[in-house]
C-alpha cells in the first residue's frame, strides 16, 4: 500500500467506520497470508485457502480504494 494511502487511511479511519473495518480486515488478512506463505509444502487445501484469502484481501483493497478516491 502506498504511503499516501496509509496517511489518508490514518486520517479518515477514525470517522469512517467502513474504512476502519476494511483496513483492520486488510491487516488481519495480510498476517494470515504471510503465515501461510511462510509454511513450506502447502497442500491443496492450504493453497486453496491462501488463494481465497488473497482474493478477499484484494476485494477489500478495491473497496478501500473506492472510499479513498474522493478524499484525495
JSON list of N, CA and C in Angstrom, two decimals:
[
{"chain": "A", "resi": 1, "resn": "UNK", "atom": "N", "xyz": [0.85, -1.17, 0.00]},
{"chain": "A", "resi": 1, "resn": "UNK", "atom": "CA", "xyz": [0.00, 0.00, 0.00]},
{"chain": "A", "resi": 1, "resn": "UNK", "atom": "C", "xyz": [0.90, 1.24, 0.00]},
{"chain": "A", "resi": 2, "resn": "UNK", "atom": "N", "xyz": [0.51, 2.24, -0.74]},
{"chain": "A", "resi": 2, "resn": "UNK", "atom": "CA", "xyz": [1.33, 3.45, -0.87]},
{"chain": "A", "resi": 2, "resn": "UNK", "atom": "C", "xyz": [1.27, 4.30, 0.40]},
{"chain": "A", "resi": 3, "resn": "UNK", "atom": "N", "xyz": [2.35, 5.05, 0.63]},
{"chain": "A", "resi": 3, "resn": "UNK", "atom": "CA", "xyz": [2.43, 5.93, 1.80]},
{"chain": "A", "resi": 3, "resn": "UNK", "atom": "C", "xyz": [1.28, 6.92, 1.84]},
{"chain": "A", "resi": 4, "resn": "UNK", "atom": "N", "xyz": [0.93, 7.50, 0.69]},
{"chain": "A", "resi": 4, "resn": "UNK", "atom": "CA", "xyz": [-0.17, 8.47, 0.65]},
{"chain": "A", "resi": 4, "resn": "UNK", "atom": "C", "xyz": [-1.48, 7.83, 1.09]},
{"chain": "A", "resi": 5, "resn": "UNK", "atom": "N", "xyz": [-1.70, 6.59, 0.65]},
{"chain": "A", "resi": 5, "resn": "UNK", "atom": "CA", "xyz": [-2.91, 5.88, 1.05]},
{"chain": "A", "resi": 5, "resn": "UNK", "atom": "C", "xyz": [-2.92, 5.61, 2.55]},
{"chain": "A", "resi": 6, "resn": "UNK", "atom": "N", "xyz": [-1.78, 5.20, 3.07]},
{"chain": "A", "resi": 6, "resn": "UNK", "atom": "CA", "xyz": [-1.70, 4.93, 4.51]},
{"chain": "A", "resi": 6, "resn": "UNK", "atom": "C", "xyz": [-1.98, 6.19, 5.32]},
{"chain": "A", "resi": 7, "resn": "UNK", "atom": "N", "xyz": [-1.47, 7.32, 4.86]},
{"chain": "A", "resi": 7, "resn": "UNK", "atom": "CA", "xyz": [-1.72, 8.59, 5.56]},
{"chain": "A", "resi": 7, "resn": "UNK", "atom": "C", "xyz": [-3.20, 8.94, 5.52]},
{"chain": "A", "resi": 8, "resn": "UNK", "atom": "N", "xyz": [-3.83, 8.75, 4.37]},
{"chain": "A", "resi": 8, "resn": "UNK", "atom": "CA", "xyz": [-5.27, 9.02, 4.25]},
{"chain": "A", "resi": 8, "resn": "UNK", "atom": "C", "xyz": [-6.09, 8.08, 5.14]},
{"chain": "A", "resi": 9, "resn": "UNK", "atom": "N", "xyz": [-5.70, 6.83, 5.15]},
{"chain": "A", "resi": 9, "resn": "UNK", "atom": "CA", "xyz": [-6.42, 5.86, 5.98]},
{"chain": "A", "resi": 9, "resn": "UNK", "atom": "C", "xyz": [-6.33, 6.26, 7.44]},
{"chain": "A", "resi": 10, "resn": "UNK", "atom": "N", "xyz": [-5.13, 6.59, 7.90]},
{"chain": "A", "resi": 10, "resn": "UNK", "atom": "CA", "xyz": [-4.96, 7.00, 9.29]},
{"chain": "A", "resi": 10, "resn": "UNK", "atom": "C", "xyz": [-5.77, 8.26, 9.60]},
{"chain": "A", "resi": 11, "resn": "UNK", "atom": "N", "xyz": [-5.84, 9.16, 8.67]},
{"chain": "A", "resi": 11, "resn": "UNK", "atom": "CA", "xyz": [-6.56, 10.42, 8.88]},
{"chain": "A", "resi": 11, "resn": "UNK", "atom": "C", "xyz": [-8.07, 10.19, 8.97]},
{"chain": "A", "resi": 12, "resn": "UNK", "atom": "N", "xyz": [-8.62, 9.33, 8.11]},
{"chain": "A", "resi": 12, "resn": "UNK", "atom": "CA", "xyz": [-10.07, 9.22, 7.99]},
{"chain": "A", "resi": 12, "resn": "UNK", "atom": "C", "xyz": [-10.68, 7.99, 8.67]},
{"chain": "A", "resi": 13, "resn": "UNK", "atom": "N", "xyz": [-9.87, 7.06, 9.12]},
{"chain": "A", "resi": 13, "resn": "UNK", "atom": "CA", "xyz": [-10.46, 5.84, 9.69]},
{"chain": "A", "resi": 13, "resn": "UNK", "atom": "C", "xyz": [-11.15, 6.09, 11.02]},
{"chain": "A", "resi": 14, "resn": "UNK", "atom": "N", "xyz": [-10.78, 7.18, 11.69]},
{"chain": "A", "resi": 14, "resn": "UNK", "atom": "CA", "xyz": [-11.42, 7.49, 12.97]},
{"chain": "A", "resi": 14, "resn": "UNK", "atom": "C", "xyz": [-12.87, 7.92, 12.78]},
{"chain": "A", "resi": 15, "resn": "UNK", "atom": "N", "xyz": [-13.18, 8.48, 11.62]},
{"chain": "A", "resi": 15, "resn": "UNK", "atom": "CA", "xyz": [-14.53, 8.97, 11.36]},
{"chain": "A", "resi": 15, "resn": "UNK", "atom": "C", "xyz": [-15.28, 8.16, 10.32]},
{"chain": "A", "resi": 16, "resn": "UNK", "atom": "N", "xyz": [-14.60, 7.23, 9.67]},
{"chain": "A", "resi": 16, "resn": "UNK", "atom": "CA", "xyz": [-15.23, 6.41, 8.64]},
{"chain": "A", "resi": 16, "resn": "UNK", "atom": "C", "xyz": [-15.17, 4.94, 9.08]},
{"chain": "A", "resi": 17, "resn": "UNK", "atom": "N", "xyz": [-16.30, 4.46, 9.60]},
{"chain": "A", "resi": 17, "resn": "UNK", "atom": "CA", "xyz": [-16.35, 3.10, 10.13]},
{"chain": "A", "resi": 17, "resn": "UNK", "atom": "C", "xyz": [-15.98, 2.07, 9.07]},
{"chain": "A", "resi": 18, "resn": "UNK", "atom": "N", "xyz": [-16.50, 2.21, 7.86]},
{"chain": "A", "resi": 18, "resn": "UNK", "atom": "CA", "xyz": [-16.22, 1.24, 6.80]},
{"chain": "A", "resi": 18, "resn": "UNK", "atom": "C", "xyz": [-14.73, 1.18, 6.48]},
{"chain": "A", "resi": 19, "resn": "UNK", "atom": "N", "xyz": [-14.11, 2.34, 6.37]},
{"chain": "A", "resi": 19, "resn": "UNK", "atom": "CA", "xyz": [-12.67, 2.39, 6.08]},
{"chain": "A", "resi": 19, "resn": "UNK", "atom": "C", "xyz": [-11.88, 1.73, 7.21]},
{"chain": "A", "resi": 20, "resn": "UNK", "atom": "N", "xyz": [-12.25, 2.02, 8.44]},
{"chain": "A", "resi": 20, "resn": "UNK", "atom": "CA", "xyz": [-11.57, 1.43, 9.59]},
{"chain": "A", "resi": 20, "resn": "UNK", "atom": "C", "xyz": [-11.70, -0.09, 9.58]},
{"chain": "A", "resi": 21, "resn": "UNK", "atom": "N", "xyz": [-12.90, -0.59, 9.37]},
{"chain": "A", "resi": 21, "resn": "UNK", "atom": "CA", "xyz": [-13.14, -2.03, 9.35]},
{"chain": "A", "resi": 21, "resn": "UNK", "atom": "C", "xyz": [-12.37, -2.70, 8.21]},
{"chain": "A", "resi": 22, "resn": "UNK", "atom": "N", "xyz": [-12.43, -2.09, 7.03]},
{"chain": "A", "resi": 22, "resn": "UNK", "atom": "CA", "xyz": [-11.72, -2.65, 5.88]},
{"chain": "A", "resi": 22, "resn": "UNK", "atom": "C", "xyz": [-10.21, -2.68, 6.12]},
{"chain": "A", "resi": 23, "resn": "UNK", "atom": "N", "xyz": [-9.67, -1.63, 6.74]},
{"chain": "A", "resi": 23, "resn": "UNK", "atom": "CA", "xyz": [-8.24, -1.58, 6.98]},
{"chain": "A", "resi": 23, "resn": "UNK", "atom": "C", "xyz": [-7.83, -2.64, 8.02]},
{"chain": "A", "resi": 24, "resn": "UNK", "atom": "N", "xyz": [-8.63, -2.79, 9.09]},
{"chain": "A", "resi": 24, "resn": "UNK", "atom": "CA", "xyz": [-8.32, -3.81, 10.08]},
{"chain": "A", "resi": 24, "resn": "UNK", "atom": "C", "xyz": [-8.40, -5.20, 9.46]},
{"chain": "A", "resi": 25, "resn": "UNK", "atom": "N", "xyz": [-9.41, -5.43, 8.62]},
{"chain": "A", "resi": 25, "resn": "UNK", "atom": "CA", "xyz": [-9.51, -6.72, 7.91]},
{"chain": "A", "resi": 25, "resn": "UNK", "atom": "C", "xyz": [-8.30, -6.93, 7.00]},
{"chain": "A", "resi": 26, "resn": "UNK", "atom": "N", "xyz": [-7.87, -5.87, 6.33]},
{"chain": "A", "resi": 26, "resn": "UNK", "atom": "CA", "xyz": [-6.72, -5.94, 5.43]},
{"chain": "A", "resi": 26, "resn": "UNK", "atom": "C", "xyz": [-5.47, -6.40, 6.19]},
{"chain": "A", "resi": 27, "resn": "UNK", "atom": "N", "xyz": [-5.25, -5.81, 7.35]},
{"chain": "A", "resi": 27, "resn": "UNK", "atom": "CA", "xyz": [-4.08, -6.18, 8.15]},
{"chain": "A", "resi": 27, "resn": "UNK", "atom": "C", "xyz": [-4.16, -7.62, 8.64]},
{"chain": "A", "resi": 28, "resn": "UNK", "atom": "N", "xyz": [-5.35, -8.04, 9.07]},
{"chain": "A", "resi": 28, "resn": "UNK", "atom": "CA", "xyz": [-5.55, -9.41, 9.53]},
{"chain": "A", "resi": 28, "resn": "UNK", "atom": "C", "xyz": [-5.30, -10.40, 8.40]},
{"chain": "A", "resi": 29, "resn": "UNK", "atom": "N", "xyz": [-5.85, -10.11, 7.23]},
{"chain": "A", "resi": 29, "resn": "UNK", "atom": "CA", "xyz": [-5.67, -10.99, 6.07]},
{"chain": "A", "resi": 29, "resn": "UNK", "atom": "C", "xyz": [-4.20, -11.04, 5.66]},
{"chain": "A", "resi": 30, "resn": "UNK", "atom": "N", "xyz": [-3.52, -9.91, 5.73]},
{"chain": "A", "resi": 30, "resn": "UNK", "atom": "CA", "xyz": [-2.10, -9.87, 5.39]},
{"chain": "A", "resi": 30, "resn": "UNK", "atom": "C", "xyz": [-1.30, -10.80, 6.30]},
{"chain": "A", "resi": 31, "resn": "UNK", "atom": "N", "xyz": [-1.61, -10.77, 7.60]},
{"chain": "A", "resi": 31, "resn": "UNK", "atom": "CA", "xyz": [-0.93, -11.66, 8.55]},
{"chain": "A", "resi": 31, "resn": "UNK", "atom": "C", "xyz": [-1.19, -13.13, 8.23]},
{"chain": "A", "resi": 32, "resn": "UNK", "atom": "N", "xyz": [-2.45, -13.46, 7.95]},
{"chain": "A", "resi": 32, "resn": "UNK", "atom": "CA", "xyz": [-2.79, -14.85, 7.64]},
{"chain": "A", "resi": 32, "resn": "UNK", "atom": "C", "xyz": [-2.10, -15.31, 6.36]},
{"chain": "A", "resi": 33, "resn": "UNK", "atom": "N", "xyz": [-2.09, -14.44, 5.35]},
{"chain": "A", "resi": 33, "resn": "UNK", "atom": "CA", "xyz": [-1.44, -14.78, 4.08]},
{"chain": "A", "resi": 33, "resn": "UNK", "atom": "C", "xyz": [0.05, -14.99, 4.29]},
{"chain": "A", "resi": 34, "resn": "UNK", "atom": "N", "xyz": [0.69, -14.09, 5.04]},
{"chain": "A", "resi": 34, "resn": "UNK", "atom": "CA", "xyz": [2.12, -14.22, 5.30]},
{"chain": "A", "resi": 34, "resn": "UNK", "atom": "C", "xyz": [2.43, -15.52, 6.05]},
{"chain": "A", "resi": 35, "resn": "UNK", "atom": "N", "xyz": [1.58, -15.88, 7.00]},
{"chain": "A", "resi": 35, "resn": "UNK", "atom": "CA", "xyz": [1.79, -17.13, 7.74]},
{"chain": "A", "resi": 35, "resn": "UNK", "atom": "C", "xyz": [1.70, -18.34, 6.83]},
{"chain": "A", "resi": 36, "resn": "UNK", "atom": "N", "xyz": [0.69, -18.36, 5.98]},
{"chain": "A", "resi": 36, "resn": "UNK", "atom": "CA", "xyz": [0.54, -19.49, 5.06]},
{"chain": "A", "resi": 36, "resn": "UNK", "atom": "C", "xyz": [1.69, -19.55, 4.06]},
{"chain": "A", "resi": 37, "resn": "UNK", "atom": "N", "xyz": [2.10, -18.39, 3.56]},
{"chain": "A", "resi": 37, "resn": "UNK", "atom": "CA", "xyz": [3.19, -18.37, 2.57]},
{"chain": "A", "resi": 37, "resn": "UNK", "atom": "C", "xyz": [4.52, -18.78, 3.19]},
{"chain": "A", "resi": 38, "resn": "UNK", "atom": "N", "xyz": [4.67, -18.56, 4.50]},
{"chain": "A", "resi": 38, "resn": "UNK", "atom": "CA", "xyz": [5.91, -18.94, 5.17]},
{"chain": "A", "resi": 38, "resn": "UNK", "atom": "C", "xyz": [6.01, -20.45, 5.36]},
{"chain": "A", "resi": 39, "resn": "UNK", "atom": "N", "xyz": [4.87, -21.11, 5.39]},
{"chain": "A", "resi": 39, "resn": "UNK", "atom": "CA", "xyz": [4.85, -22.56, 5.55]},
{"chain": "A", "resi": 39, "resn": "UNK", "atom": "C", "xyz": [5.34, -23.22, 4.26]},
{"chain": "A", "resi": 40, "resn": "UNK", "atom": "N", "xyz": [6.16, -24.22, 4.42]},
{"chain": "A", "resi": 40, "resn": "UNK", "atom": "CA", "xyz": [6.66, -24.91, 3.23]},
{"chain": "A", "resi": 40, "resn": "UNK", "atom": "C", "xyz": [5.76, -26.10, 2.91]},
{"chain": "A", "resi": 41, "resn": "UNK", "atom": "N", "xyz": [5.65, -26.38, 1.64]},
{"chain": "A", "resi": 41, "resn": "UNK", "atom": "CA", "xyz": [4.90, -27.54, 1.19]},
{"chain": "A", "resi": 41, "resn": "UNK", "atom": "C", "xyz": [3.41, -27.47, 1.48]},
{"chain": "A", "resi": 42, "resn": "UNK", "atom": "N", "xyz": [2.78, -26.42, 1.02]},
{"chain": "A", "resi": 42, "resn": "UNK", "atom": "CA", "xyz": [1.34, -26.29, 1.22]},
{"chain": "A", "resi": 42, "resn": "UNK", "atom": "C", "xyz": [0.61, -27.39, 0.46]},
{"chain": "A", "resi": 43, "resn": "UNK", "atom": "N", "xyz": [-0.36, -27.99, 1.14]},
{"chain": "A", "resi": 43, "resn": "UNK", "atom": "CA", "xyz": [-1.20, -28.97, 0.48]},
{"chain": "A", "resi": 43, "resn": "UNK", "atom": "C", "xyz": [-2.25, -28.27, -0.36]},
{"chain": "A", "resi": 44, "resn": "UNK", "atom": "N", "xyz": [-3.04, -29.05, -1.04]},
{"chain": "A", "resi": 44, "resn": "UNK", "atom": "CA", "xyz": [-4.07, -28.49, -1.92]},
{"chain": "A", "resi": 44, "resn": "UNK", "atom": "C", "xyz": [-5.06, -27.64, -1.14]},
{"chain": "A", "resi": 45, "resn": "UNK", "atom": "N", "xyz": [-5.45, -28.10, 0.04]},
{"chain": "A", "resi": 45, "resn": "UNK", "atom": "CA", "xyz": [-6.43, -27.36, 0.85]},
{"chain": "A", "resi": 45, "resn": "UNK", "atom": "C", "xyz": [-5.85, -26.03, 1.34]},
{"chain": "A", "resi": 46, "resn": "UNK", "atom": "N", "xyz": [-4.60, -26.05, 1.78]},
{"chain": "A", "resi": 46, "resn": "UNK", "atom": "CA", "xyz": [-3.96, -24.81, 2.22]},
{"chain": "A", "resi": 46, "resn": "UNK", "atom": "C", "xyz": [-3.78, -23.83, 1.07]},
{"chain": "A", "resi": 47, "resn": "UNK", "atom": "N", "xyz": [-3.43, -24.35, -0.11]},
{"chain": "A", "resi": 47, "resn": "UNK", "atom": "CA", "xyz": [-3.27, -23.50, -1.29]},
{"chain": "A", "resi": 47, "resn": "UNK", "atom": "C", "xyz": [-4.60, -22.86, -1.67]},
{"chain": "A", "resi": 48, "resn": "UNK", "atom": "N", "xyz": [-5.66, -23.64, -1.57]},
{"chain": "A", "resi": 48, "resn": "UNK", "atom": "CA", "xyz": [-7.00, -23.12, -1.86]},
{"chain": "A", "resi": 48, "resn": "UNK", "atom": "C", "xyz": [-7.36, -22.01, -0.87]},
{"chain": "A", "resi": 49, "resn": "UNK", "atom": "N", "xyz": [-7.06, -22.22, 0.41]},
{"chain": "A", "resi": 49, "resn": "UNK", "atom": "CA", "xyz": [-7.33, -21.21, 1.44]},
{"chain": "A", "resi": 49, "resn": "UNK", "atom": "C", "xyz": [-6.51, -19.96, 1.18]},
{"chain": "A", "resi": 50, "resn": "UNK", "atom": "N", "xyz": [-5.24, -20.13, 0.81]},
{"chain": "A", "resi": 50, "resn": "UNK", "atom": "CA", "xyz": [-4.37, -19.00, 0.51]},
{"chain": "A", "resi": 50, "resn": "UNK", "atom": "C", "xyz": [-4.93, -18.18, -0.64]},
{"chain": "A", "resi": 51, "resn": "UNK", "atom": "N", "xyz": [-5.34, -18.83, -1.69]},
{"chain": "A", "resi": 51, "resn": "UNK", "atom": "CA", "xyz": [-5.91, -18.13, -2.85]},
{"chain": "A", "resi": 51, "resn": "UNK", "atom": "C", "xyz": [-7.18, -17.38, -2.46]},
{"chain": "A", "resi": 52, "resn": "UNK", "atom": "N", "xyz": [-8.01, -18.00, -1.64]},
{"chain": "A", "resi": 52, "resn": "UNK", "atom": "CA", "xyz": [-9.24, -17.37, -1.18]},
{"chain": "A", "resi": 52, "resn": "UNK", "atom": "C", "xyz": [-8.94, -16.12, -0.34]},
{"chain": "A", "resi": 53, "resn": "UNK", "atom": "N", "xyz": [-7.96, -16.23, 0.55]},
{"chain": "A", "resi": 53, "resn": "UNK", "atom": "CA", "xyz": [-7.57, -15.08, 1.38]},
{"chain": "A", "resi": 53, "resn": "UNK", "atom": "C", "xyz": [-7.05, -13.93, 0.52]},
{"chain": "A", "resi": 54, "resn": "UNK", "atom": "N", "xyz": [-6.27, -14.26, -0.49]},
{"chain": "A", "resi": 54, "resn": "UNK", "atom": "CA", "xyz": [-5.73, -13.23, -1.38]},
{"chain": "A", "resi": 54, "resn": "UNK", "atom": "C", "xyz": [-6.85, -12.53, -2.15]},
{"chain": "A", "resi": 55, "resn": "UNK", "atom": "N", "xyz": [-7.84, -13.28, -2.59]},
{"chain": "A", "resi": 55, "resn": "UNK", "atom": "CA", "xyz": [-8.97, -12.68, -3.31]},
{"chain": "A", "resi": 55, "resn": "UNK", "atom": "C", "xyz": [-9.78, -11.77, -2.38]},
{"chain": "A", "resi": 56, "resn": "UNK", "atom": "N", "xyz": [-9.98, -12.22, -1.15]},
{"chain": "A", "resi": 56, "resn": "UNK", "atom": "CA", "xyz": [-10.72, -11.43, -0.17]},
{"chain": "A", "resi": 56, "resn": "UNK", "atom": "C", "xyz": [-9.97, -10.14, 0.14]},
{"chain": "A", "resi": 57, "resn": "UNK", "atom": "N", "xyz": [-8.65, -10.25, 0.29]},
{"chain": "A", "resi": 57, "resn": "UNK", "atom": "CA", "xyz": [-7.83, -9.07, 0.57]},
{"chain": "A", "resi": 57, "resn": "UNK", "atom": "C", "xyz": [-7.90, -8.08, -0.59]},
{"chain": "A", "resi": 58, "resn": "UNK", "atom": "N", "xyz": [-7.82, -8.57, -1.81]},
{"chain": "A", "resi": 58, "resn": "UNK", "atom": "CA", "xyz": [-7.88, -7.70, -2.99]},
{"chain": "A", "resi": 58, "resn": "UNK", "atom": "C", "xyz": [-9.24, -7.01, -3.09]},
{"chain": "A", "resi": 59, "resn": "UNK", "atom": "N", "xyz": [-10.29, -7.74, -2.79]},
{"chain": "A", "resi": 59, "resn": "UNK", "atom": "CA", "xyz": [-11.63, -7.16, -2.82]},
{"chain": "A", "resi": 59, "resn": "UNK", "atom": "C", "xyz": [-11.75, -6.03, -1.79]},
{"chain": "A", "resi": 60, "resn": "UNK", "atom": "N", "xyz": [-11.22, -6.25, -0.60]},
{"chain": "A", "resi": 60, "resn": "UNK", "atom": "CA", "xyz": [-11.24, -5.22, 0.42]},
{"chain": "A", "resi": 60, "resn": "UNK", "atom": "C", "xyz": [-10.40, -4.02, 0.02]},
{"chain": "A", "resi": 61, "resn": "UNK", "atom": "N", "xyz": [-9.28, -4.28, -0.62]},
{"chain": "A", "resi": 61, "resn": "UNK", "atom": "CA", "xyz": [-8.41, -3.19, -1.09]},
{"chain": "A", "resi": 61, "resn": "UNK", "atom": "C", "xyz": [-9.14, -2.35, -2.14]},
{"chain": "A", "resi": 62, "resn": "UNK", "atom": "N", "xyz": [-9.87, -3.01, -3.01]},
{"chain": "A", "resi": 62, "resn": "UNK", "atom": "CA", "xyz": [-10.66, -2.29, -4.01]},
{"chain": "A", "resi": 62, "resn": "UNK", "atom": "C", "xyz": [-11.72, -1.41, -3.35]},
{"chain": "A", "resi": 63, "resn": "UNK", "atom": "N", "xyz": [-12.36, -1.93, -2.30]},
{"chain": "A", "resi": 63, "resn": "UNK", "atom": "CA", "xyz": [-13.37, -1.13, -1.60]},
{"chain": "A", "resi": 63, "resn": "UNK", "atom": "C", "xyz": [-12.74, 0.04, -0.86]},
{"chain": "A", "resi": 64, "resn": "UNK", "atom": "N", "xyz": [-11.55, -0.18, -0.27]},
{"chain": "A", "resi": 64, "resn": "UNK", "atom": "CA", "xyz": [-10.84, 0.94, 0.37]},
{"chain": "A", "resi": 64, "resn": "UNK", "atom": "C", "xyz": [-10.49, 2.00, -0.67]},
{"chain": "A", "resi": 65, "resn": "UNK", "atom": "N", "xyz": [-10.04, 1.57, -1.82]},
{"chain": "A", "resi": 65, "resn": "UNK", "atom": "CA", "xyz": [-9.69, 2.50, -2.91]},
{"chain": "A", "resi": 65, "resn": "UNK", "atom": "C", "xyz": [-10.90, 3.34, -3.30]},
{"chain": "A", "resi": 66, "resn": "UNK", "atom": "N", "xyz": [-12.07, 2.73, -3.37]},
{"chain": "A", "resi": 66, "resn": "UNK", "atom": "CA", "xyz": [-13.28, 3.46, -3.72]},
{"chain": "A", "resi": 66, "resn": "UNK", "atom": "C", "xyz": [-13.62, 4.52, -2.67]},
{"chain": "A", "resi": 67, "resn": "UNK", "atom": "N", "xyz": [-13.33, 4.23, -1.41]},
{"chain": "A", "resi": 67, "resn": "UNK", "atom": "CA", "xyz": [-13.57, 5.20, -0.34]},
{"chain": "A", "resi": 67, "resn": "UNK", "atom": "C", "xyz": [-12.54, 6.32, -0.40]},
{"chain": "A", "resi": 68, "resn": "UNK", "atom": "N", "xyz": [-11.28, 5.97, -0.67]},
{"chain": "A", "resi": 68, "resn": "UNK", "atom": "CA", "xyz": [-10.19, 6.95, -0.65]},
{"chain": "A", "resi": 68, "resn": "UNK", "atom": "C", "xyz": [-10.19, 7.88, -1.86]},
{"chain": "A", "resi": 69, "resn": "UNK", "atom": "N", "xyz": [-10.63, 7.37, -2.99]},
{"chain": "A", "resi": 69, "resn": "UNK", "atom": "CA", "xyz": [-10.57, 8.15, -4.24]},
{"chain": "A", "resi": 69, "resn": "UNK", "atom": "C", "xyz": [-11.12, 9.57, -4.09]},
{"chain": "A", "resi": 70, "resn": "UNK", "atom": "N", "xyz": [-12.34, 9.76, -3.57]},
{"chain": "A", "resi": 70, "resn": "UNK", "atom": "CA", "xyz": [-12.85, 11.14, -3.46]},
{"chain": "A", "resi": 70, "resn": "UNK", "atom": "C", "xyz": [-12.15, 11.97, -2.37]},
{"chain": "A", "resi": 71, "resn": "UNK", "atom": "N", "xyz": [-11.40, 11.33, -1.50]},
{"chain": "A", "resi": 71, "resn": "UNK", "atom": "CA", "xyz": [-10.72, 12.04, -0.42]},
{"chain": "A", "resi": 71, "resn": "UNK", "atom": "C", "xyz": [-9.37, 12.59, -0.84]},
{"chain": "A", "resi": 72, "resn": "UNK", "atom": "N", "xyz": [-8.89, 12.18, -2.01]},
{"chain": "A", "resi": 72, "resn": "UNK", "atom": "CA", "xyz": [-7.58, 12.63, -2.48]},
{"chain": "A", "resi": 72, "resn": "UNK", "atom": "C", "xyz": [-7.64, 14.04, -3.01]}
]
